[in-house]
Amino acid sequence: MADEVKIDSQTFQTRLSTLTQAWKTDRRSNDALFGGVGSIVVLMGKNEEAASYHKNNAMHYWLLGYEFPATLMVFTADALWVVTTTKKAKHLEPLKGGKIPIEVLSRSKDSEQNAKQFEKCLEVIKSSGKKVGILAKDTATGPFAEEWKKAYGGVAKEMEEVDISPALSIAALAVKDETELRNMRDSARASTGIMTEFFVEEMSEVLDEEKKVTHKQLSDKIDQKLDDPKFFQNLKSKLAADFDSQQLDWIYGPVVQSGGSYDLKLTAQSDENNLHAGTIIAGLGLRYKSYSSMVARTYLVDPNDAQESNYKLLLSVHEAIIKGAREGVVIKDLYNKAISVIKSSKKSELEKHFVKTVGGGIGLETKDIVLAINAKNTRVLKDGMTLYISTGFTDIENRQPQDKKGKTYSLLVTDTIRIRRDQDPAVFTNGAASDTGSVCFFFKDEEEEAQPKKQSKKDPKVGAVAASNITKTKLRAERPGQVDEGAEARRREHQKELAQRKQQGGLATYSEAVGDENGVAQKKFKKFESYKRDNQFPSKVKDLAVVVDEKASTIVLPIMGRPVPFHIQTVKNASKTDEGEFAFLRINFLSPGQGVGRKDDQPFEDPTAHFVRSLTFRSRDVERMESIAEQITNLRKNAVRREQEKKELEDVVEQDKLTEVRNRKPQRLENVFVRPAMDGKRITGEVEIHQNGLRYIDHRGSKIDVLFGNVKHLFFQPCTHELIVVIHVHLKNPIMIGKKKAKDVQFYREATDMQFDETGNRKRKHRYGDEEEFEQEQEERRRRAQLDKVFKRFAEEVQQAARDEGWGVDIPFRELGFNGVPNRSNVFMQPTADCLVQLTEPPFTVLTLDEIEVAHLERVQFGLKNIDMVFVFKDFHRPPVHINTIPMESLEPVKEWLDSINIAYSEGPVNLNWSTIMKTITADPHQFFADGGWSFLAAESDDDDADEEDEESAFEISGSDLAASDESSDDESDFDDDASADEGSAASDESAGEDWDELEKKAKKKDRETGLEEEDSGGRKRKR
């Protein structure tokens, strides 16, 4: 481990200078912070494993990035003295030579020499002044610490000791730099990931299945997730590309509490009581690369109105504190603001239940009491400080308890934030939702709705109409053509709330809290190396001729009497032209500002430098020039092809080896086909379930392995209204099947019985007509039901075998489906619990709903028969997905579905240029959300509606015109009924411009669409 220690010298000098500069500045004022000390002593004893760091640990990590046990640091305003062991001193030697001098004293086995080193430090302390800064809560222990304390005891009476802890917090530890903030953000995202993607799922399963699980057991399960690197790789909340889960450690919890017994302190621990379906408080905190974050949430199971109301009040208090936390704000004002929110509410009696401290500083220390947020702290917040905000009510009486354990309850919400200048703080833990819709769980609704309700005495006609409306709206075909204004108003309100939430989340995620927090990888200058040494040049270069070296992908050109190599990636193209007896070879190179296409964005190290754009060579050897031009062109084509293949296969992963089942036969599903087919041939095979994945083997012995760890979604689609029954696997990373990469693997069987002879068998000799057809239909239904049963059971067995991976079987909801064109053909799209899928016709479509940022409906205007839908993903670098040509009849069901799954949507009359829009967003996401984010889509829709209203209101009829209209209608009534009927039909014929033959063709086409013609033709055949 000693060889791995590498201290960043620049960071050390920068932070040491920050500390000494703040110290000198305080001296020039009134010594308010450092108390006029001339020296500061930081002592580190023996190494002890502790959940939280103290000031001495924190100072070591802040300066060195490591903890050096048995080390003494003595700071003055101009220098630093360090006493440590010889091995540690070697790592400190490179830090010398900076702006601030450092004296490193190495200890040895000679006790007299060691004593002299301590005496030297004591002389430095005494010469610096009578005041010495120490850590009042000194936790250092061990022989080294005791030896120093004994030596220091001799001069302690002459010195005036000052607790330097507040000064170190404010001047050194409180304000974080770019690297520190990035580590805290990753720590917070890991914390929220465990909370939302593991704990909530585990808790829901325990409550739903009414399992008996103790708080301690649930906490232990969460604790074990820290040792699962795959979990953090698959988190939906984006972690840094170089995130190392091995550097995570617990600082708080995990703590799970329920059943009336709650402790809101950071020292709380999970007890042995079973999880109670009521008020559940869960909290946890992680340290990543020594920097901490914490998050806590309260989950309410079947809460009553009073509990929901109290929780909403707590949220308003929590948000008031966070919004008020800005640079220049006095800390006690935050606490007073929280109290004022409670007093001004209708529940002022909850003030006595409110916690006395609502947070503090966090970073290297789990809880920095110097920045404790209470009613007395007069410290001022600064840009770059990080705090944890923990608001809660303790021991509230529940007047409507579900059982004895629910008589009292507590509420707690904790977040980690970063203070910013002139804007709201960045909430690092906003990935864990705290709104009532996310934390309230209702399990009794279905039971209560299942109970028959007493019918009220109302008009039976009114009741019948209401019931008819309810049942008819279940199916799209029976829905009325006009828009349900009540449902539209409800959706509009919900969409406003979702849009506001998206805007706030976007501002928080793409804040200016840390550099490049959106994860945009800037394009880098590509360097190509043709030859490492001169002796690698081709031998032909001695002739100073143009040489094409295919092996090195290089063109060697003679320039000024020297062979100069150019890698083929620097060449744009080559051409040959003839003029008289000479042939000219022109070679064009890539350089900045050449074109306006996509290839022009290639970056260069120094775009302001001079670039060679082209070189031209003249020769009488026409054939040689033509041959060289052709060689360069082919070399360029091959290089481009290799780059494309490399880019296409860069996301393909090499899976781990499949662990086969050895002690028994694996579970199998036989006689199935696979898509995509291996080698393009459709051959049956069987699917086997092994320990860590699936294996498909066809009759030729070819294999396809799919590991559970690479599975993102598993679908089962029954053969109802379909020709095939499907088990579909959607992968996280593509795999190679044959020579092509595939992200979807599908196992299917055709629902029709191909072995059944329709031309003639024994049954036909004895039975004829409808009876035989009825039996065939019954047999078809039975066979389809059996197929569905077999495939569904196999899919559930796959889920059981991969129960530790966190995914299950997803089944499409056909009743919510709609037609659309996601690729080339019109297909039937079907939503599932987690996705929107099309699994029948390749290429397949699988859209994960959690990855969708917003949806936009295009071409929504009167008179059009179809609309288009665009899904924009949370990863803005991923191109949006278009589903085109959706029937206008599906507009209302699609909007209702999007609203029900909390996806913000908008609509507009035209198609937008999404490539340009996404380039604008990815260029500066923070500015995009600062300018209003996705509101421009809704604004466009509102403008169109306003234009339509203006056009409609532009026509007004005058009173005279209305009177003239009445007179004309009276004149027309003088004709008899027959005449008016004849005129009406004639007018209709003239306006339509169609004869009877055309109308009859239209009627037949309409019959074909509705299926009436088939029934009529079938009936006529039976009569014959």
mmCIF file with all atom_site columns, N, CA and C in Angstrom, residues 29 130 143 222 256 292 328 372 392 396 441 569 571 573 590 596 704 710 715 740 770 801 824 844 909 927 985:
data_model
loop_
_atom_site.group_PDB
_atom_site.id
_atom_site.type_symbol
_atom_site.label_atom_id
_atom_site.label_alt_id
_atom_site.label_comp_id
_atom_site.label_asym_id
_atom_site.label_entity_id
_atom_site.label_seq_id
_atom_site.pdbx_PDB_ins_code
_atom_site.Cartn_x
_atom_site.Cartn_y
_atom_site.Cartn_z
_atom_site.occupancy
_atom_site.B_iso_or_equiv
_atom_site.pdbx_formal_charge
_atom_site.auth_seq_id
_atom_site.auth_comp_id
_atom_site.auth_asym_id
_atom_site.auth_atom_id
_atom_site.pdbx_PDB_model_num
ATOM 1  N N  . SER A 1 29  ? -7.249  42.045  10.610  1.00 0.00 ? 29  SER A N  1
ATOM 2  C CA . SER A 1 29  ? -8.532  42.608  11.070  1.00 0.00 ? 29  SER A CA 1
ATOM 3  C C  . SER A 1 29  ? -8.572  42.610  12.590  1.00 0.00 ? 29  SER A C  1
ATOM 4  N N  . LYS A 1 130 ? 2.345   33.632  22.449  1.00 0.00 ? 130 LYS A N  1
ATOM 5  C CA . LYS A 1 130 ? 1.871   32.934  23.641  1.00 0.00 ? 130 LYS A CA 1
ATOM 6  C C  . LYS A 1 130 ? 0.571   32.173  23.409  1.00 0.00 ? 130 LYS A C  1
ATOM 7  N N  . PRO A 1 143 ? 1.072   5.453   21.636  1.00 0.00 ? 143 PRO A N  1
ATOM 8  C CA . PRO A 1 143 ? 2.380   5.835   22.199  1.00 0.00 ? 143 PRO A CA 1
ATOM 9  C C  . PRO A 1 143 ? 2.893   7.180   21.668  1.00 0.00 ? 143 PRO A C  1
ATOM 10 N N  . ILE A 1 222 ? -29.415 -3.681  2.917   1.00 0.00 ? 222 ILE A N  1
ATOM 11 C CA . ILE A 1 222 ? -28.920 -2.443  2.302   1.00 0.00 ? 222 ILE A CA 1
ATOM 12 C C  . ILE A 1 222 ? -27.405 -2.372  2.433   1.00 0.00 ? 222 ILE A C  1
ATOM 13 N N  . VAL A 1 256 ? -33.421 1.959   9.503   1.00 0.00 ? 256 VAL A N  1
ATOM 14 C CA . VAL A 1 256 ? -34.835 1.795   9.165   1.00 0.00 ? 256 VAL A CA 1
ATOM 15 C C  . VAL A 1 256 ? -35.618 1.780   10.476  1.00 0.00 ? 256 VAL A C  1
ATOM 16 N N  . SER A 1 292 ? -18.529 13.095  2.236   1.00 0.00 ? 292 SER A N  1
ATOM 17 C CA . SER A 1 292 ? -19.766 12.471  2.696   1.00 0.00 ? 292 SER A CA 1
ATOM 18 C C  . SER A 1 292 ? -21.008 13.142  2.126   1.00 0.00 ? 292 SER A C  1
ATOM 19 N N  . GLY A 1 328 ? -24.102 34.717  2.106   1.00 0.00 ? 328 GLY A N  1
ATOM 20 C CA . GLY A 1 328 ? -24.360 35.925  2.876   1.00 0.00 ? 328 GLY A CA 1
ATOM 21 C C  . GLY A 1 328 ? -25.455 35.802  3.907   1.00 0.00 ? 328 GLY A C  1
ATOM 22 N N  . ALA A 1 372 ? -23.669 24.204  12.452  1.00 0.00 ? 372 ALA A N  1
ATOM 23 C CA . ALA A 1 372 ? -24.962 23.652  12.874  1.00 0.00 ? 372 ALA A CA 1
ATOM 24 C C  . ALA A 1 372 ? -26.070 24.682  12.666  1.00 0.00 ? 372 ALA A C  1
ATOM 25 N N  . GLY A 1 392 ? -37.530 17.753  10.675  1.00 0.00 ? 392 GLY A N  1
ATOM 26 C CA . GLY A 1 392 ? -38.376 16.673  11.182  1.00 0.00 ? 392 GLY A CA 1
ATOM 27 C C  . GLY A 1 392 ? -39.280 17.095  12.308  1.00 0.00 ? 392 GLY A C  1
ATOM 28 N N  . ILE A 1 396 ? -45.403 12.814  17.078  1.00 0.00 ? 396 ILE A N  1
ATOM 29 C CA . ILE A 1 396 ? -46.715 13.423  16.861  1.00 0.00 ? 396 ILE A CA 1
ATOM 30 C C  . ILE A 1 396 ? -47.795 12.395  17.209  1.00 0.00 ? 396 ILE A C  1
ATOM 31 N N  . PHE A 1 441 ? -47.837 5.291   0.070   1.00 0.00 ? 441 PHE A N  1
ATOM 32 C CA . PHE A 1 441 ? -48.204 3.997   -0.499  1.00 0.00 ? 441 PHE A CA 1
ATOM 33 C C  . PHE A 1 441 ? -49.590 3.617   0.012   1.00 0.00 ? 441 PHE A C  1
ATOM 34 N N  . GLN A 1 569 ? -5.423  9.122   -41.894 1.00 0.00 ? 569 GLN A N  1
ATOM 35 C CA . GLN A 1 569 ? -6.528  9.814   -41.230 1.00 0.00 ? 569 GLN A CA 1
ATOM 36 C C  . GLN A 1 569 ? -6.430  11.327  -41.373 1.00 0.00 ? 569 GLN A C  1
ATOM 37 N N  . VAL A 1 571 ? -5.657  12.671  -44.302 1.00 0.00 ? 571 VAL A N  1
ATOM 38 C CA . VAL A 1 571 ? -5.916  12.924  -45.718 1.00 0.00 ? 571 VAL A CA 1
ATOM 39 C C  . VAL A 1 571 ? -7.418  12.967  -45.960 1.00 0.00 ? 571 VAL A C  1
ATOM 40 N N  . ASN A 1 573 ? -8.805  13.566  -49.378 1.00 0.00 ? 573 ASN A N  1
ATOM 41 C CA . ASN A 1 573 ? -8.966  12.820  -50.621 1.00 0.00 ? 573 ASN A CA 1
ATOM 42 C C  . ASN A 1 573 ? -7.746  13.057  -51.507 1.00 0.00 ? 573 ASN A C  1
ATOM 43 N N  . LEU A 1 590 ? -7.146  17.283  -44.160 1.00 0.00 ? 590 LEU A N  1
ATOM 44 C CA . LEU A 1 590 ? -8.172  17.805  -43.249 1.00 0.00 ? 590 LEU A CA 1
ATOM 45 C C  . LEU A 1 590 ? -7.593  18.965  -42.450 1.00 0.00 ? 590 LEU A C  1
ATOM 46 N N  . VAL A 1 596 ? -18.666 22.827  -44.254 1.00 0.00 ? 596 VAL A N  1
ATOM 47 C CA . VAL A 1 596 ? -19.779 23.132  -43.349 1.00 0.00 ? 596 VAL A CA 1
ATOM 48 C C  . VAL A 1 596 ? -20.523 21.864  -42.935 1.00 0.00 ? 596 VAL A C  1
ATOM 49 N N  . ILE A 1 704 ? -26.262 -19.445 -28.275 1.00 0.00 ? 704 ILE A N  1
ATOM 50 C CA . ILE A 1 704 ? -26.351 -18.025 -27.910 1.00 0.00 ? 704 ILE A CA 1
ATOM 51 C C  . ILE A 1 704 ? -26.493 -17.967 -26.397 1.00 0.00 ? 704 ILE A C  1
ATOM 52 N N  . ASN A 1 710 ? -26.612 -8.916  -17.849 1.00 0.00 ? 710 ASN A N  1
ATOM 53 C CA . ASN A 1 710 ? -26.694 -8.041  -19.019 1.00 0.00 ? 710 ASN A CA 1
ATOM 54 C C  . ASN A 1 710 ? -28.132 -7.809  -19.462 1.00 0.00 ? 710 ASN A C  1
ATOM 55 N N  . PHE A 1 715 ? -39.594 -9.596  -21.278 1.00 0.00 ? 715 PHE A N  1
ATOM 56 C CA . PHE A 1 715 ? -41.003 -9.459  -21.650 1.00 0.00 ? 715 PHE A CA 1
ATOM 57 C C  . PHE A 1 715 ? -41.591 -10.822 -22.007 1.00 0.00 ? 715 PHE A C  1
ATOM 58 N N  . LYS A 1 740 ? -23.294 -10.030 -36.489 1.00 0.00 ? 740 LYS A N  1
ATOM 59 C CA . LYS A 1 740 ? -24.005 -8.789  -36.228 1.00 0.00 ? 740 LYS A CA 1
ATOM 60 C C  . LYS A 1 740 ? -24.211 -8.608  -34.731 1.00 0.00 ? 740 LYS A C  1
ATOM 61 N N  . ASP A 1 770 ? -70.719 -26.581 -39.874 1.00 0.00 ? 770 ASP A N  1
ATOM 62 C CA . ASP A 1 770 ? -70.403 -25.712 -38.743 1.00 0.00 ? 770 ASP A CA 1
ATOM 63 C C  . ASP A 1 770 ? -69.859 -26.474 -37.553 1.00 0.00 ? 770 ASP A C  1
ATOM 64 N N  . ALA A 1 801 ? -34.835 -17.440 -11.370 1.00 0.00 ? 801 ALA A N  1
ATOM 65 C CA . ALA A 1 801 ? -33.405 -17.758 -11.416 1.00 0.00 ? 801 ALA A CA 1
ATOM 66 C C  . ALA A 1 801 ? -32.549 -16.501 -11.319 1.00 0.00 ? 801 ALA A C  1
ATOM 67 N N  . ARG A 1 824 ? -39.864 1.497   -40.160 1.00 0.00 ? 824 ARG A N  1
ATOM 68 C CA . ARG A 1 824 ? -40.275 1.595   -41.561 1.00 0.00 ? 824 ARG A CA 1
ATOM 69 C C  . ARG A 1 824 ? -41.723 1.186   -41.784 1.00 0.00 ? 824 ARG A C  1
ATOM 70 N N  . PHE A 1 844 ? -37.214 -4.501  -33.597 1.00 0.00 ? 844 PHE A N  1
ATOM 71 C CA . PHE A 1 844 ? -38.037 -4.332  -32.417 1.00 0.00 ? 844 PHE A CA 1
ATOM 72 C C  . PHE A 1 844 ? -37.839 -2.943  -31.807 1.00 0.00 ? 844 PHE A C  1
ATOM 73 N N  . PRO A 1 909 ? -48.406 21.925  -33.861 1.00 0.00 ? 909 PRO A N  1
ATOM 74 C CA . PRO A 1 909 ? -49.018 21.637  -35.167 1.00 0.00 ? 909 PRO A CA 1
ATOM 75 C C  . PRO A 1 909 ? -48.028 21.193  -36.244 1.00 0.00 ? 909 PRO A C  1
ATOM 76 N N  . GLN A 1 927 ? -27.849 26.666  -19.367 1.00 0.00 ? 927 GLN A N  1
ATOM 77 C CA . GLN A 1 927 ? -28.471 27.839  -19.969 1.00 0.00 ? 927 GLN A CA 1
ATOM 78 C C  . GLN A 1 927 ? -29.831 27.495  -20.557 1.00 0.00 ? 927 GLN A C  1
ATOM 79 N N  . SER A 1 985 ? -81.244 16.758  -53.228 1.00 0.00 ? 985 SER A N  1
ATOM 80 C CA . SER A 1 985 ? -80.449 15.665  -53.768 1.00 0.00 ? 985 SER A CA 1
ATOM 81 C C  . SER A 1 985 ? -79.611 16.121  -54.949 1.00 0.00 ? 985 SER A C  1
#
